[in-house]
PDB file of N, CA and C in Angstrom:
ATOM      1  N   UNK U   1      13.930   3.074  -4.512  1.00  0.00           N
ATOM      2  CA  UNK U   1      12.981   3.901  -3.817  1.00  0.00           C
ATOM      3  C   UNK U   1      12.836   2.932  -3.366  1.00  0.00           C
ATOM      4  N   UNK U   2      12.217   3.298  -1.955  1.00  0.00           N
ATOM      5  CA  UNK U   2      11.830   2.953  -0.789  1.00  0.00           C
ATOM      6  C   UNK U   2      10.963   1.790  -0.317  1.00  0.00           C
ATOM      7  N   UNK U   3      10.311   0.352  -0.641  1.00  0.00           N
ATOM      8  CA  UNK U   3       9.005  -0.561  -0.720  1.00  0.00           C
ATOM      9  C   UNK U   3       8.796  -0.245   0.350  1.00  0.00           C
ATOM     10  N   UNK U   4       7.537   0.030   0.683  1.00  0.00           N
ATOM     11  CA  UNK U   4       6.554  -0.294   2.430  1.00  0.00           C
ATOM     12  C   UNK U   4       5.645  -0.638   2.057  1.00  0.00           C
ATOM     13  N   UNK U   5       5.054  -1.919   3.092  1.00  0.00           N
ATOM     14  CA  UNK U   5       3.809  -2.453   1.930  1.00  0.00           C
ATOM     15  C   UNK U   5       2.907  -2.081   3.826  1.00  0.00           C
ATOM     16  N   UNK U   6       1.918  -1.374   3.788  1.00  0.00           N
ATOM     17  CA  UNK U   6       0.542  -1.593   4.626  1.00  0.00           C
ATOM     18  C   UNK U   6      -0.419  -2.241   4.687  1.00  0.00           C
ATOM     19  N   UNK U   7      -1.079  -2.914   5.122  1.00  0.00           N
ATOM     20  CA  UNK U   7      -2.542  -3.076   5.518  1.00  0.00           C
ATOM     21  C   UNK U   7      -3.460  -2.481   6.118  1.00  0.00           C
ATOM     22  N   UNK U   8      -4.493  -3.372   5.469  1.00  0.00           N
ATOM     23  CA  UNK U   8      -5.887  -2.009   5.433  1.00  0.00           C
ATOM     24  C   UNK U   8      -7.139  -3.682   5.770  1.00  0.00           C
ATOM     25  N   UNK U   9      -8.339  -3.352   6.218  1.00  0.00           N
ATOM     26  CA  UNK U   9      -8.962  -4.197   6.681  1.00  0.00           C
ATOM     27  C   UNK U   9      -9.383  -4.576   4.779  1.00  0.00           C
ATOM     28  N   UNK U  10     -10.488  -5.648   4.675  1.00  0.00           N
ATOM     29  CA  UNK U  10     -11.626  -5.500   3.937  1.00  0.00           C
ATOM     30  C   UNK U  10     -12.342  -5.757   4.488  1.00  0.00           C
ATOM     31  N   UNK U  11     -13.180  -5.380   4.047  1.00  0.00           N
ATOM     32  CA  UNK U  11     -14.506  -4.956   4.523  1.00  0.00           C
ATOM     33  C   UNK U  11     -15.851  -4.773   2.977  1.00  0.00           C
ATOM     34  N   UNK U  12     -17.477  -5.300   3.449  1.00  0.00           N
ATOM     35  CA  UNK U  12     -17.875  -4.149   2.510  1.00  0.00           C
ATOM     36  C   UNK U  12     -19.215  -3.348   2.628  1.00  0.00           C
ATOM     37  N   UNK U  13     -18.614  -2.943   3.935  1.00  0.00           N
ATOM     38  CA  UNK U  13     -19.460  -1.946   5.084  1.00  0.00           C
ATOM     39  C   UNK U  13     -18.464  -1.011   5.294  1.00  0.00           C
ATOM     40  N   UNK U  14     -18.840   0.260   5.310  1.00  0.00           N
ATOM     41  CA  UNK U  14     -17.806   2.112   4.769  1.00  0.00           C
ATOM     42  C   UNK U  14     -17.103   1.116   6.557  1.00  0.00           C
ATOM     43  N   UNK U  15     -15.857   1.770   6.270  1.00  0.00           N
ATOM     44  CA  UNK U  15     -15.365   1.570   7.549  1.00  0.00           C
ATOM     45  C   UNK U  15     -14.536   2.969   7.483  1.00  0.00           C
ATOM     46  N   UNK U  16     -13.650   3.563   8.445  1.00  0.00           N
ATOM     47  CA  UNK U  16     -12.680   4.188   8.080  1.00  0.00           C
ATOM     48  C   UNK U  16     -11.756   4.119   9.707  1.00  0.00           C
ATOM     49  N   UNK U  17     -10.137   3.698   9.130  1.00  0.00           N
ATOM     50  CA  UNK U  17      -9.293   3.406  10.362  1.00  0.00           C
ATOM     51  C   UNK U  17      -8.214   4.211   9.724  1.00  0.00           C
ATOM     52  N   UNK U  18      -6.882   4.254  10.165  1.00  0.00           N
ATOM     53  CA  UNK U  18      -5.954   4.555  10.548  1.00  0.00           C
ATOM     54  C   UNK U  18      -4.973   3.588   9.990  1.00  0.00           C
ATOM     55  N   UNK U  19      -4.008   3.927   8.112  1.00  0.00           N
ATOM     56  CA  UNK U  19      -3.329   3.571   7.929  1.00  0.00           C
ATOM     57  C   UNK U  19      -2.121   3.395   8.236  1.00  0.00           C
ATOM     58  N   UNK U  20      -1.661   4.177   8.192  1.00  0.00           N
ATOM     59  CA  UNK U  20      -0.138   4.593   8.053  1.00  0.00           C
ATOM     60  C   UNK U  20      -0.285   6.220   8.741  1.00  0.00           C
ATOM     61  N   UNK U  21       0.635   5.571   9.918  1.00  0.00           N
ATOM     62  CA  UNK U  21       1.083   7.112  10.824  1.00  0.00           C
ATOM     63  C   UNK U  21       2.374   6.704  11.192  1.00  0.00           C
ATOM     64  N   UNK U  22       3.248   7.920   9.791  1.00  0.00           N
ATOM     65  CA  UNK U  22       5.284   8.060   9.388  1.00  0.00           C
ATOM     66  C   UNK U  22       4.721   9.162   9.649  1.00  0.00           C
ATOM     67  N   UNK U  23       5.931   9.707  10.500  1.00  0.00           N
ATOM     68  CA  UNK U  23       6.083  11.349  10.512  1.00  0.00           C
ATOM     69  C   UNK U  23       6.143  11.797   8.603  1.00  0.00           C
ATOM     70  N   UNK U  24       7.227  11.031   8.632  1.00  0.00           N
ATOM     71  CA  UNK U  24       8.364  11.122   7.760  1.00  0.00           C
ATOM     72  C   UNK U  24       7.594  10.543   6.558  1.00  0.00           C
ATOM     73  N   UNK U  25       6.369  10.320   6.252  1.00  0.00           N
ATOM     74  CA  UNK U  25       5.683   9.914   4.806  1.00  0.00           C
ATOM     75  C   UNK U  25       4.953  10.897   3.799  1.00  0.00           C
ATOM     76  N   UNK U  26       4.746  12.008   3.226  1.00  0.00           N
ATOM     77  CA  UNK U  26       4.514  12.255   2.789  1.00  0.00           C
ATOM     78  C   UNK U  26       3.575  11.900   1.578  1.00  0.00           C
ATOM     79  N   UNK U  27       2.023  11.468   1.923  1.00  0.00           N
ATOM     80  CA  UNK U  27       1.254  10.695   0.202  1.00  0.00           C
ATOM     81  C   UNK U  27       1.885  11.877  -0.588  1.00  0.00           C
ATOM     82  N   UNK U  28       1.925  11.026  -1.669  1.00  0.00           N
ATOM     83  CA  UNK U  28       1.718  11.895  -3.314  1.00  0.00           C
ATOM     84  C   UNK U  28       1.896  10.380  -4.143  1.00  0.00           C
ATOM     85  N   UNK U  29       1.344  11.029  -5.568  1.00  0.00           N
ATOM     86  CA  UNK U  29       1.349  10.249  -7.332  1.00  0.00           C
ATOM     87  C   UNK U  29       2.041   8.378  -6.509  1.00  0.00           C
ATOM     88  N   UNK U  30       2.726   8.203  -5.966  1.00  0.00           N
ATOM     89  CA  UNK U  30       3.657   7.234  -5.785  1.00  0.00           C
ATOM     90  C   UNK U  30       3.048   5.984  -4.306  1.00  0.00           C
ATOM     91  N   UNK U  31       1.945   5.626  -4.531  1.00  0.00           N
ATOM     92  CA  UNK U  31       1.155   5.368  -3.967  1.00  0.00           C
ATOM     93  C   UNK U  31       0.547   4.083  -4.464  1.00  0.00           C
ATOM     94  N   UNK U  32       0.341   2.729  -4.568  1.00  0.00           N
ATOM     95  CA  UNK U  32       0.030   2.122  -5.038  1.00  0.00           C
ATOM     96  C   UNK U  32      -1.214   0.871  -3.732  1.00  0.00           C
ATOM     97  N   UNK U  33      -2.096   1.234  -4.872  1.00  0.00           N
ATOM     98  CA  UNK U  33      -3.311   0.669  -3.765  1.00  0.00           C
ATOM     99  C   UNK U  33      -4.093  -0.524  -4.642  1.00  0.00           C
ATOM    100  N   UNK U  34      -3.986  -1.288  -3.781  1.00  0.00           N
ATOM    101  CA  UNK U  34      -4.067  -3.144  -4.366  1.00  0.00           C
ATOM    102  C   UNK U  34      -5.571  -3.279  -3.656  1.00  0.00           C
ATOM    103  N   UNK U  35      -7.117  -2.636  -4.080  1.00  0.00           N
ATOM    104  CA  UNK U  35      -8.078  -3.322  -3.636  1.00  0.00           C
ATOM    105  C   UNK U  35      -8.844  -4.659  -3.595  1.00  0.00           C
ATOM    106  N   UNK U  36      -8.442  -5.219  -4.965  1.00  0.00           N
ATOM    107  CA  UNK U  36      -8.929  -6.368  -5.211  1.00  0.00           C
ATOM    108  C   UNK U  36      -8.385  -6.869  -6.353  1.00  0.00           C
ATOM    109  N   UNK U  37      -8.215  -8.885  -5.578  1.00  0.00           N
ATOM    110  CA  UNK U  37      -7.486  -9.109  -6.814  1.00  0.00           C
ATOM    111  C   UNK U  37      -6.153  -9.164  -6.087  1.00  0.00           C
ATOM    112  N   UNK U  38      -5.047  -8.711  -7.422  1.00  0.00           N
ATOM    113  CA  UNK U  38      -3.376  -9.605  -7.078  1.00  0.00           C
ATOM    114  C   UNK U  38      -2.915  -7.572  -8.770  1.00  0.00           C
ATOM    115  N   UNK U  39      -1.800  -7.516  -7.218  1.00  0.00           N
ATOM    116  CA  UNK U  39      -1.320  -6.916  -8.152  1.00  0.00           C
ATOM    117  C   UNK U  39       1.065  -7.023  -8.319  1.00  0.00           C
ATOM    118  N   UNK U  40       1.335  -7.157  -9.148  1.00  0.00           N
ATOM    119  CA  UNK U  40       2.837  -7.216  -9.612  1.00  0.00           C
ATOM    120  C   UNK U  40       3.172  -5.528  -9.290  1.00  0.00           C
ATOM    121  N   UNK U  41       4.362  -5.609  -8.950  1.00  0.00           N
ATOM    122  CA  UNK U  41       5.251  -4.391  -8.792  1.00  0.00           C
ATOM    123  C   UNK U  41       6.643  -4.405  -9.230  1.00  0.00           C
ATOM    124  N   UNK U  42       7.461  -3.709  -9.761  1.00  0.00           N
ATOM    125  CA  UNK U  42       8.535  -3.914  -9.836  1.00  0.00           C
ATOM    126  C   UNK U  42       9.225  -2.637 -10.412  1.00  0.00           C
ATOM    127  N   UNK U  43      10.051  -2.241  -8.589  1.00  0.00           N
ATOM    128  CA  UNK U  43      10.969  -1.061  -8.315  1.00  0.00           C
ATOM    129  C   UNK U  43      12.062  -1.151  -9.115  1.00  0.00           C
ATOM    130  N   UNK U  44      12.611  -0.209 -10.084  1.00  0.00           N
ATOM    131  CA  UNK U  44      14.025  -0.058 -10.788  1.00  0.00           C
ATOM    132  C   UNK U  44      14.603  -1.136 -10.693  1.00  0.00           C
ATOM    133  N   UNK U  45      16.434  -1.474  -9.618  1.00  0.00           N
ATOM    134  CA  UNK U  45      16.536  -3.370 -10.405  1.00  0.00           C
ATOM    135  C   UNK U  45      15.941  -3.778  -8.481  1.00  0.00           C
ATOM    136  N   UNK U  46      15.106  -3.383  -7.971  1.00  0.00           N
ATOM    137  CA  UNK U  46      14.686  -5.240  -6.618  1.00  0.00           C
ATOM    138  C   UNK U  46      13.654  -5.557  -8.164  1.00  0.00           C
ATOM    139  N   UNK U  47      13.852  -6.784  -7.609  1.00  0.00           N
ATOM    140  CA  UNK U  47      12.900  -8.365  -7.950  1.00  0.00           C
ATOM    141  C   UNK U  47      11.756  -7.600  -7.311  1.00  0.00           C
ATOM    142  N   UNK U  48      10.748  -8.113  -8.863  1.00  0.00           N
ATOM    143  CA  UNK U  48       9.342  -7.792  -8.547  1.00  0.00           C
ATOM    144  C   UNK U  48       8.706  -8.593  -6.683  1.00  0.00           C
ATOM    145  N   UNK U  49       7.059  -7.592  -6.717  1.00  0.00           N
ATOM    146  CA  UNK U  49       7.065  -7.758  -5.513  1.00  0.00           C
ATOM    147  C   UNK U  49       5.244  -8.283  -5.752  1.00  0.00           C
ATOM    148  N   UNK U  50       4.649  -9.791  -5.577  1.00  0.00           N
ATOM    149  CA  UNK U  50       3.405  -9.294  -5.732  1.00  0.00           C
ATOM    150  C   UNK U  50       2.488  -9.150  -4.539  1.00  0.00           C
ATOM    151  N   UNK U  51       1.384  -8.470  -4.636  1.00  0.00           N
ATOM    152  CA  UNK U  51       0.406  -8.138  -3.416  1.00  0.00           C
ATOM    153  C   UNK U  51      -1.068  -8.565  -3.389  1.00  0.00           C
ATOM    154  N   UNK U  52      -1.742  -9.013  -2.381  1.00  0.00           N
ATOM    155  CA  UNK U  52      -3.261  -9.048  -2.754  1.00  0.00           C
ATOM    156  C   UNK U  52      -3.707  -7.888  -2.402  1.00  0.00           C
ATOM    157  N   UNK U  53      -5.413  -8.403  -2.226  1.00  0.00           N
ATOM    158  CA  UNK U  53      -6.624  -6.915  -1.943  1.00  0.00           C
ATOM    159  C   UNK U  53      -5.798  -6.174  -0.472  1.00  0.00           C
ATOM    160  N   UNK U  54      -6.386  -5.557  -0.776  1.00  0.00           N
ATOM    161  CA  UNK U  54      -5.494  -5.092   1.276  1.00  0.00           C
ATOM    162  C   UNK U  54      -4.043  -4.418   1.614  1.00  0.00           C
ATOM    163  N   UNK U  55      -4.021  -4.092   0.928  1.00  0.00           N
ATOM    164  CA  UNK U  55      -2.441  -3.768   0.962  1.00  0.00           C
ATOM    165  C   UNK U  55      -2.329  -2.430  -0.023  1.00  0.00           C
ATOM    166  N   UNK U  56      -1.831  -1.150   0.545  1.00  0.00           N
ATOM    167  CA  UNK U  56      -0.817   0.206   0.575  1.00  0.00           C
ATOM    168  C   UNK U  56       0.332   0.145   0.512  1.00  0.00           C
TER     169      UNK U  56
END
């Protein structure tokens, strides 16, 4: 599985922004969003990676 990291703005205000522009990307249930705190993900045989709020 290929892992890509996209950043987005953190704000308490309502904002709309284009996060991903990739014609080969089809959004499905494999998307993980870190909206607060820290999240660690390990995919198959890859090393675990940590992400903080503001990552998709």
